[in-house]
Structures are given as structure tokens and as C-alpha cells.
Tab-separated table of C-alpha atoms and ligand atoms in Angstrom:
chain	number	residue	atom	x	y	z
A	1257	UNK	CA	68.331	160.724	63.380
A	1258	UNK	CA	65.627	161.964	65.741
A	1259	UNK	CA	62.876	161.886	63.070
A	1260	UNK	CA	63.034	158.076	62.880
A	1261	UNK	CA	63.089	157.932	66.680
A	1262	UNK	CA	59.787	159.828	66.618
A	1263	UNK	CA	58.366	157.348	64.105
A	1264	UNK	CA	59.407	154.399	66.322
A	1265	UNK	CA	58.068	155.862	69.535
A	1266	UNK	CA	54.670	156.697	68.007
A	1267	UNK	CA	54.503	153.193	66.503
A	1268	UNK	CA	55.218	151.476	69.812
A	1269	UNK	CA	52.985	153.701	71.995
A	1270	UNK	CA	49.422	152.579	72.667
A	1271	UNK	CA	48.113	155.782	74.179
A	1272	UNK	CA	49.425	159.146	73.057
A	1273	UNK	CA	48.655	162.644	74.316
A	1274	UNK	CA	49.580	165.867	72.491
A	1275	UNK	CA	49.744	169.087	74.544
A	1276	UNK	CA	49.682	172.676	73.288
A	1277	UNK	CA	50.742	175.783	75.181
A	1278	UNK	CA	48.631	177.915	77.500
A	1279	UNK	CA	46.804	180.886	75.836
A	1280	UNK	CA	47.051	179.063	72.504
A	1281	UNK	CA	47.848	180.772	69.189
A	1282	UNK	CA	47.562	179.596	65.590
A	1283	UNK	CA	50.925	177.838	65.672
A	1284	UNK	CA	50.349	175.630	68.706
A	1285	UNK	CA	46.732	174.898	67.636
A	1286	UNK	CA	47.609	174.197	64.004
A	1287	UNK	CA	50.411	171.930	65.249
A	1288	UNK	CA	48.297	169.955	67.748
A	1289	UNK	CA	45.536	169.433	65.155
A	1290	UNK	CA	48.091	168.406	62.497
A	1291	UNK	CA	49.594	165.821	64.882
A	1292	UNK	CA	46.157	164.338	65.486
A	1293	UNK	CA	45.476	164.030	61.753
A	1294	UNK	CA	48.896	162.627	60.833
A	1295	UNK	CA	48.870	160.024	63.619
A	1296	UNK	CA	45.390	158.880	62.543
A	1297	UNK	CA	46.327	158.614	58.877
A	1298	UNK	CA	49.787	157.148	59.156
A	1299	UNK	CA	49.471	154.932	62.219
A	1300	UNK	CA	45.721	154.213	62.182
A	1301	UNK	CA	45.403	155.251	65.808
A	1302	UNK	CA	43.729	158.064	67.677
A	1303	UNK	CA	45.749	160.283	69.967
A	1304	UNK	CA	44.284	162.622	72.580
A	1305	UNK	CA	44.665	166.399	72.613
A	1306	UNK	CA	44.918	168.730	75.602
A	1307	UNK	CA	45.146	172.482	76.153
A	1308	UNK	CA	44.670	174.106	79.558
A	1309	UNK	CA	43.152	177.312	78.136
A	1310	UNK	CA	39.926	178.015	76.292
A	1311	UNK	CA	40.314	177.699	72.507
A	1312	UNK	CA	39.799	181.064	70.720
A	1313	UNK	CA	36.761	181.048	68.422
A	1314	UNK	CA	39.008	182.209	65.551
A	1315	UNK	CA	40.501	178.731	65.239
A	1316	UNK	CA	37.266	176.732	65.360
A	1317	UNK	CA	37.652	176.029	61.620
A	1318	UNK	CA	40.752	173.861	62.136
A	1319	UNK	CA	40.210	170.137	61.510
A	1320	UNK	CA	40.238	168.106	64.797
A	1321	UNK	CA	39.970	171.252	66.968
A	1322	UNK	CA	36.855	169.875	68.716
A	1323	UNK	CA	38.971	166.934	69.938
A	1324	UNK	CA	40.998	169.238	72.207
A	1325	UNK	CA	40.062	168.684	75.831
A	1326	UNK	CA	40.615	170.963	78.795
A	1327	UNK	CA	42.060	169.749	82.075
A	1328	UNK	CA	38.604	169.915	83.729
A	1329	UNK	CA	37.296	167.178	81.438
A	1330	UNK	CA	40.443	165.089	81.803
A	1331	UNK	CA	41.219	162.279	84.218
A	1332	UNK	CA	44.499	163.565	85.685
A	1333	UNK	CA	45.372	160.158	87.164
A	1334	UNK	CA	45.931	158.708	83.689
A	1335	UNK	CA	49.365	157.681	82.495
A	1336	UNK	CA	50.334	157.930	78.832
A	1337	UNK	CA	52.924	155.913	76.918
A	1338	UNK	CA	53.867	159.035	75.034
A	1339	UNK	CA	53.244	162.754	75.575
A	1340	UNK	CA	54.213	165.144	72.770
A	1341	UNK	CA	54.368	168.930	73.275
A	1342	UNK	CA	54.075	171.289	70.305
A	1343	UNK	CA	55.257	174.933	70.293
A	1344	UNK	CA	55.851	174.692	74.066
A	1345	UNK	CA	58.969	176.771	74.878
A	1346	UNK	CA	59.311	175.611	78.490
A	1347	UNK	CA	57.515	173.064	80.739
A	1348	UNK	CA	55.510	175.721	82.608
A	1349	UNK	CA	53.937	176.781	79.276
A	1350	UNK	CA	51.868	173.572	79.478
A	1351	UNK	CA	50.155	174.957	82.572
A	1352	UNK	CA	48.808	172.226	84.868
A	1353	UNK	CA	48.878	169.729	81.977
A	1354	UNK	CA	52.489	169.270	83.075
A	1355	UNK	CA	51.216	166.695	85.613
A	1356	UNK	CA	50.425	164.360	82.692
A	1357	UNK	CA	53.728	165.147	80.945
A	1358	UNK	CA	55.733	164.326	84.083
A	1359	UNK	CA	54.029	160.912	84.479
A	1360	UNK	CA	54.427	159.810	80.849
A	1361	UNK	CA	56.587	156.777	80.003
A	1362	UNK	CA	58.149	158.762	77.181
A	1363	UNK	CA	58.092	162.437	76.181
A	1364	UNK	CA	58.784	164.361	72.979
A	1365	UNK	CA	59.184	168.129	72.612
A	1366	UNK	CA	58.715	169.580	69.120
A	1367	UNK	CA	59.407	173.315	68.954
A	1368	UNK	CA	61.142	176.307	67.361
A	1369	UNK	CA	61.783	178.690	70.309
A	1370	UNK	CA	65.435	179.579	70.747
A	1371	UNK	CA	64.956	179.628	74.522
A	1372	UNK	CA	63.718	175.984	74.560
A	1373	UNK	CA	66.170	174.017	76.704
A	1374	UNK	CA	65.057	170.531	75.583
A	1375	UNK	CA	62.977	169.254	78.509
A	1376	UNK	CA	61.793	165.922	77.046
A	1377	UNK	CA	63.346	162.507	76.292
A	1378	UNK	CA	63.295	163.329	72.599
A	1379	UNK	CA	63.704	166.970	71.561
A	1380	UNK	CA	63.190	168.165	68.005
A	1381	UNK	CA	63.889	171.901	68.159
A	1382	UNK	CA	64.716	174.043	65.152
A	1383	UNK	CA	65.272	177.682	66.218
A	1384	UNK	CA	65.645	178.655	62.549
A	1385	UNK	CA	62.132	177.479	61.709
A	1386	UNK	CA	59.430	180.131	61.438
A	1387	UNK	CA	56.966	178.081	63.420
A	1388	UNK	CA	56.363	174.728	65.024
A	1389	UNK	CA	54.176	174.048	61.968
A	1390	UNK	CA	57.244	174.380	59.731
A	1391	UNK	CA	59.170	171.937	61.972
A	1392	UNK	CA	56.274	169.482	61.641
A	1393	UNK	CA	56.192	169.901	57.848
A	1394	UNK	CA	59.919	168.990	57.767
A	1395	UNK	CA	59.333	165.950	59.973
A	1396	UNK	CA	56.322	164.721	57.977
A	1397	UNK	CA	58.167	165.134	54.669
A	1398	UNK	CA	61.350	163.587	56.111
A	1399	UNK	CA	59.445	160.523	57.255
A	1400	UNK	CA	57.367	160.304	54.079
A	1401	UNK	CA	54.097	160.598	56.001
A	1402	UNK	CA	51.249	161.572	53.701
A	1403	UNK	CA	50.073	165.155	54.233
A	1404	UNK	CA	46.360	165.362	53.359
A	1405	UNK	CA	44.315	168.547	52.949
A	1406	UNK	CA	43.319	168.579	56.649
A	1407	UNK	CA	46.950	168.343	57.794
A	1408	UNK	CA	47.992	170.947	55.203
A	1409	UNK	CA	45.295	173.358	56.459
A	1410	UNK	CA	46.652	173.033	60.002
A	1411	UNK	CA	50.295	173.481	58.985
A	1412	UNK	CA	49.529	176.443	56.709
A	1413	UNK	CA	47.651	178.139	59.580
A	1414	UNK	CA	50.608	177.565	61.917
A	1415	UNK	CA	53.124	179.079	59.474
A	1416	UNK	CA	50.814	181.952	58.455
A	1417	UNK	CA	50.091	183.088	62.010
A	1418	UNK	CA	53.632	182.802	63.434
A	1419	UNK	CA	55.114	184.781	60.517
A	1420	UNK	CA	52.475	187.513	60.993
A	1421	UNK	CA	51.030	186.683	57.555
A	1422	UNK	CA	54.488	186.289	56.009
A	1423	UNK	CA	55.762	189.679	57.179
A	1424	UNK	CA	58.176	189.058	60.067
A	1425	UNK	CA	61.870	188.266	59.707
A	1426	UNK	CA	61.129	184.560	60.197
A	1427	UNK	CA	59.518	184.659	56.726
A	1428	UNK	CA	62.362	182.736	55.133
A	1429	UNK	CA	62.549	181.071	51.758
A	1430	UNK	CA	62.007	177.749	53.536
A	1431	UNK	CA	58.932	179.022	55.413
A	1432	UNK	CA	57.403	180.205	52.139
A	1433	UNK	CA	58.303	176.939	50.404
A	1434	UNK	CA	56.626	174.998	53.205
A	1435	UNK	CA	53.518	177.164	52.898
A	1436	UNK	CA	53.612	176.730	49.106
A	1437	UNK	CA	53.709	172.932	49.584
A	1438	UNK	CA	50.465	173.235	51.542
A	1439	UNK	CA	48.899	175.340	48.781
A	1440	UNK	CA	49.929	172.650	46.271
A	1441	UNK	CA	47.982	170.157	48.398
A	1442	UNK	CA	44.850	172.312	48.107
A	1443	UNK	CA	44.908	174.945	50.848
A	1444	UNK	CA	43.207	178.199	49.790
A	1445	UNK	CA	45.178	181.131	51.343
A	1446	UNK	CA	42.410	183.720	50.978
A	1447	UNK	CA	39.872	181.484	52.732
A	1448	UNK	CA	42.176	180.899	55.700
A	1449	UNK	CA	43.147	184.589	55.788
A	1450	UNK	CA	39.470	185.614	56.044
A	1451	UNK	CA	38.786	183.115	58.830
A	1452	UNK	CA	41.714	184.304	60.919
A	1453	UNK	CA	42.031	188.023	60.172
A	1454	UNK	CA	38.628	189.153	58.977
A	1455	UNK	CA	36.341	187.433	61.451
A	1456	UNK	CA	36.827	189.592	64.566
A	1457	UNK	CA	33.791	190.580	66.570
A	1458	UNK	CA	32.809	194.262	66.851
A	1459	UNK	CA	33.640	194.122	70.598
A	1460	UNK	CA	37.100	192.794	69.895
A	1461	UNK	CA	38.035	195.622	67.491
A	1462	UNK	CA	36.529	198.339	69.722
A	1463	UNK	CA	38.329	196.887	72.738
A	1464	UNK	CA	41.686	197.011	70.949
A	1465	UNK	CA	40.981	200.595	69.828
A	1466	UNK	CA	40.427	201.502	73.502
A	1467	UNK	CA	43.683	199.804	74.557
A	1468	UNK	CA	45.623	201.582	71.794
A	1469	UNK	CA	44.094	204.947	72.753
A	1470	UNK	CA	45.685	204.792	76.213
A	1471	UNK	CA	49.189	203.858	75.019
A	1472	UNK	CA	52.059	205.368	77.002
A	1473	UNK	CA	55.342	206.390	75.383
A	1474	UNK	CA	58.817	206.862	76.868
A	1475	UNK	CA	62.498	206.917	75.896
A	1476	UNK	CA	61.835	209.419	73.088
A	1477	UNK	CA	58.889	207.348	71.925
A	1478	UNK	CA	61.156	204.349	71.373
A	1479	UNK	CA	59.154	202.415	73.966
A	1480	UNK	CA	55.375	202.124	73.672
A	1481	UNK	CA	53.183	200.182	76.060
A	1482	UNK	CA	49.611	199.752	77.122
A	1483	UNK	CA	47.619	197.812	79.687
A	1484	UNK	CA	44.716	195.399	79.664
A	1485	UNK	CA	42.688	195.124	82.842
A	1486	UNK	CA	40.144	192.428	83.614
A	1487	UNK	CA	37.426	195.042	84.207
A	1488	UNK	CA	37.953	196.459	80.699
A	1489	UNK	CA	37.700	193.034	79.077
A	1490	UNK	CA	34.424	192.546	80.948
A	1491	UNK	CA	33.145	196.024	80.067
A	1492	UNK	CA	33.729	195.437	76.355
A	1493	UNK	CA	32.705	191.768	76.560
A	1494	UNK	CA	35.892	191.107	74.598
A	1495	UNK	CA	36.933	187.521	73.769
A	1496	UNK	CA	39.656	185.566	75.598
A	1497	UNK	CA	42.183	186.232	72.805
A	1498	UNK	CA	41.397	189.980	72.819
A	1499	UNK	CA	45.072	190.954	73.113
A	1500	UNK	CA	46.129	188.915	70.066
A	1501	UNK	CA	47.850	191.304	67.602
A	1502	UNK	CA	47.690	194.266	70.003
A	1503	UNK	CA	51.432	194.541	70.712
A	1504	UNK	CA	52.158	194.447	66.977
A	1505	UNK	CA	49.936	197.521	66.531
A	1506	UNK	CA	52.155	199.474	68.959
A	1507	UNK	CA	55.289	198.236	67.191
A	1508	UNK	CA	53.800	199.535	63.927
A	1509	UNK	CA	54.501	203.130	65.033
A	1510	UNK	CA	57.594	204.377	63.198
A	1511	UNK	CA	59.440	205.515	66.343
A	1512	UNK	CA	58.787	202.305	68.305
A	1513	UNK	CA	61.771	200.067	69.041
A	1514	UNK	CA	60.170	198.038	71.812
A	1515	UNK	CA	56.434	197.610	72.422
A	1516	UNK	CA	54.768	195.731	75.226
A	1517	UNK	CA	51.329	194.999	76.593
A	1518	UNK	CA	50.739	194.134	80.241
A	1519	UNK	CA	47.597	192.109	80.862
A	1520	UNK	CA	46.206	191.674	84.344
A	1521	UNK	CA	45.700	187.995	85.203
A	1522	UNK	CA	44.800	188.743	88.827
A	1523	UNK	CA	45.713	191.380	91.437
A	1524	UNK	CA	49.280	190.058	91.742
A	1525	UNK	CA	49.920	188.376	88.437
A	1526	UNK	CA	50.430	189.979	85.007
A	1527	UNK	CA	51.193	188.648	81.545
A	1528	UNK	CA	53.613	190.591	79.370
A	1529	UNK	CA	53.679	190.409	75.563
A	1530	UNK	CA	56.744	192.080	74.124
A	1531	UNK	CA	57.736	192.892	70.553
A	1532	UNK	CA	60.676	194.761	69.069
A	1533	UNK	CA	62.025	195.893	65.717
A	1534	UNK	CA	65.631	194.787	66.350
A	1535	UNK	CA	66.402	194.434	70.082
A	1536	UNK	CA	66.436	191.024	71.760
A	1537	UNK	CA	63.266	190.986	73.881
A	1538	UNK	CA	63.464	187.228	74.612
A	1539	UNK	CA	66.473	188.077	76.755
A	1540	UNK	CA	64.448	190.690	78.695
A	1541	UNK	CA	61.575	188.227	79.209
A	1542	UNK	CA	63.995	185.534	80.373
A	1543	UNK	CA	64.926	187.802	83.313
A	1544	UNK	CA	61.316	187.216	84.502
A	1545	UNK	CA	61.302	183.479	83.777
A	1546	UNK	CA	59.726	183.802	80.329
A	1547	UNK	CA	61.210	183.650	76.863
A	1548	UNK	CA	60.310	183.303	73.210
A	1549	UNK	CA	61.995	184.725	70.127
A	1550	UNK	CA	64.361	187.675	69.625
A	1551	UNK	CA	61.615	190.007	68.330
A	1552	UNK	CA	58.547	188.435	69.997
A	1553	UNK	CA	58.604	187.174	73.545
A	1554	UNK	CA	56.556	187.001	76.697
A	1555	UNK	CA	56.579	186.345	80.412
A	1556	UNK	CA	54.326	186.183	83.435
A	1557	UNK	CA	55.336	188.446	86.333
A	1558	UNK	CA	54.063	187.875	89.884
A	1559	UNK	CA	53.187	191.552	90.377
A	1560	UNK	CA	50.354	194.013	89.839
A	1561	UNK	CA	50.115	195.623	86.404
A	1562	UNK	CA	51.683	198.871	87.719
A	1563	UNK	CA	54.666	197.111	89.362
A	1564	UNK	CA	55.160	194.931	86.297
A	1565	UNK	CA	55.422	198.045	84.105
A	1566	UNK	CA	58.028	199.503	86.495
A	1567	UNK	CA	60.123	196.320	86.450
A	1568	UNK	CA	59.952	195.901	82.680
A	1569	UNK	CA	60.909	199.553	82.080
A	1570	UNK	CA	63.843	199.162	84.493
A	1571	UNK	CA	65.107	196.168	82.484
A	1572	UNK	CA	64.635	197.991	79.175
A	1573	UNK	CA	66.516	201.055	80.471
A	1574	UNK	CA	69.502	198.870	81.481
A	1575	UNK	CA	69.980	198.218	77.769
A	1576	UNK	CA	70.792	200.501	74.894
A	1577	UNK	CA	67.772	201.271	72.789
B	540	LIG	P1	52.881	186.291	73.085
B	540	LIG	O1	53.303	187.648	73.449
B	540	LIG	O2	52.121	185.584	74.163
B	540	LIG	O3	52.235	186.219	71.740
B	540	LIG	O4	54.231	185.453	72.955
B	540	LIG	C1	55.258	185.825	72.064
B	540	LIG	C2	56.231	184.681	71.899
B	540	LIG	O5	56.902	184.426	73.136
B	540	LIG	C3	55.561	183.371	71.515
B	540	LIG	O6	56.395	182.687	70.630
B	540	LIG	C4	55.416	182.643	72.817
B	540	LIG	O7	55.432	181.265	72.639
B	540	LIG	C5	56.636	183.117	73.610
B	540	LIG	N1	56.317	183.220	75.037
B	540	LIG	C6	55.313	183.931	75.598
B	540	LIG	N2	55.311	183.795	76.936
B	540	LIG	C7	56.333	182.972	77.243
B	540	LIG	C8	56.851	182.417	78.456
B	540	LIG	N3	56.303	182.696	79.644
B	540	LIG	N4	57.908	181.573	78.361
B	540	LIG	C9	58.477	181.291	77.170
B	540	LIG	N5	58.031	181.768	75.987
B	540	LIG	C10	56.985	182.592	76.010
B	541	LIG	MN1	52.946	179.846	70.097
B	542	LIG	MN1	55.385	179.232	67.498
């Protein structure tokens, strides 16, 4: 059973690094912070945490979040006994932290993306789980590791954010039971809800309103998309995670089947966030080397924003919508 293999490998590893994915969300951050707490409490050892992107202010309340280092403050020549990735669908989602993953004596990949191909020595992937946080809750319970309030706060945050506050179709009985377990430990849902969903800056909300106001529609309004340019982010002084939740707002329109947001990374590189009501958008994103879940996926395209839109629309039009 892979759970006990995880127990053994953590026990025998002196130095451990946990890596989250680039442009982190509540699931990968809740998961990395939960791993830090559980390893400290159950194995009496400190692990190290790494994320290549800036941590959104929204998640500053998570226990252990200040332990997360960026690659700039990390000695890249180091070699770890064990590197664990959480919520990382594919190796390139680690960004340049992959250098440390590739050198590790042993690697573990804990995830829930259906497109995850199992790139580590030990792979614990549950595509039926709502979130990586739910996978971790199963592991911790399965191994009888004590979940304290700090760990529960992290896992609840992971499940809450990846289910879109318990609204998406990954809101299963098991996901809710896992979240309820965390509430039984002492997590206060309304406090976490306020920290995540009612703590946006004025600039952030006004920026999203601007992006929504220039939404384009096609295919009888079944496709809705908008763009996010660097100059606009600067103009509004919007935060790094300014696009978080934006695609969902376009999907909220009754006629929308597929919604996407194209964000300019640089002149020839764009990030696509795609959502749908029933069509498989992970499959569309995989065409561009990305992936994710059936109804929520993403990819990075080596093109300008305009060319990326053209290519994505071409792929969408090849399918029945
Ligand atoms: P996002 O649109 O960035 O919120 O991502 C939606 C979902 O797709 C999340 O579960 C991501 O982890 C996943 N995803 C986003 N970009 C990629 C990518 N390039 N490769 C694989 N999965 C991705
Ligand atoms: Mn994620
Ligand atoms: Mn996730």
C-alpha cells in the first residue's frame, strides 16, 4: 500500500523538501502547509517548503506559510533525500524548482489531476478527489497521523477553494465529509470564508470589473473570453492573483458553455485559464501541453495574447459545443 511507503520514506529521509505549483492556489498552498505541520508533529522533523511564484496575500493566514521559500533564496546546488510535490499536475508546473526535484534521492507526487501521469518514484494520485487537500486527509487518516487544528485549517482551505466553496461537481459526499472532519477538529468555516473571499482589495475588484466589461462572445454566446494584459495589471495596481475567480465569472453567464481568460506573461507567452459547464476543457488544454480537470484546466501557450485566442478558438470550434 503506497500510504505506508510514504510513511517509511519520510521516516528514513533526513532532509525533505515539499514543492507546490507555480501561480499557487488555495489547494497547493493548503497542502504544502499541511505537509509541513504533519511532518513536524508526527516525525519531529522540519521539512523545507518551496514555491517559485509569489504567495498571494489572501493565503497569508495559513499556518507555516511564512516558511515557504522562493527559488531566489534557495541554494539550488542542494540535494534532498526526499522531494514531495503537492497538487502538481505535471513536472513543468514546478517551474524551475524542478532542478531540485530531478536531483532528489527519492520523489513523491501527491495529486488529484486526471492528467497527472505519475512522474515520481512514489505516486499517490486520486482523480476522484476534490482536491489535493482531500487526498492528504485520506493519507493522514489512513496512517493514523494526528491532525491538529493547524493541519485541519490547511486541509479545509484546500478543499474549500478547489470545490469553489462546495459548489462544483467535485463537491462529493466524501469531500464534504473530509471538510466536516476538519470542522470537528475546530476549524471555523465563516472565519476562513471571510479571509479568502471577503478580503479583496478595492483595486482587485475594480480590475476584475474592467476585465469582465471587455468580454468577447462567440458561437451563439456559448463561448465567452476576456484578456488580461500586463499594462492593465500595472494601471490598476492589481495583485499577482488578480485573475483568480475571473474565468468562473464568465462561466456564470447562463449561455456560457466554455469560458476562458488569456493572460499575457510576456510578448510571446500567454497563460490560459479555461472553465466549462460540461465539455472536457482539460483535453483542449492538453493540446497546448497543459491539462487539469474536465471542467477547469489551463495551459501556457508560446504566443501573443491575440494568437493564443485564435488557436484556442480553433480548437474549441473543432469540437461540438
Ligand atoms: P487555473 O486556470 O490556473 O486556475 O487552473 C485550472 C486547473 O488546471 C487547476 O487545477 C490547475 O492545476 C490546472 N492547470 C492549469 N494550468 C495547467 C498546466 N499548464 N498543466 C496542467 N494543469 C494545469
Ligand atoms: Mn492547484
Ligand atoms: Mn487542486
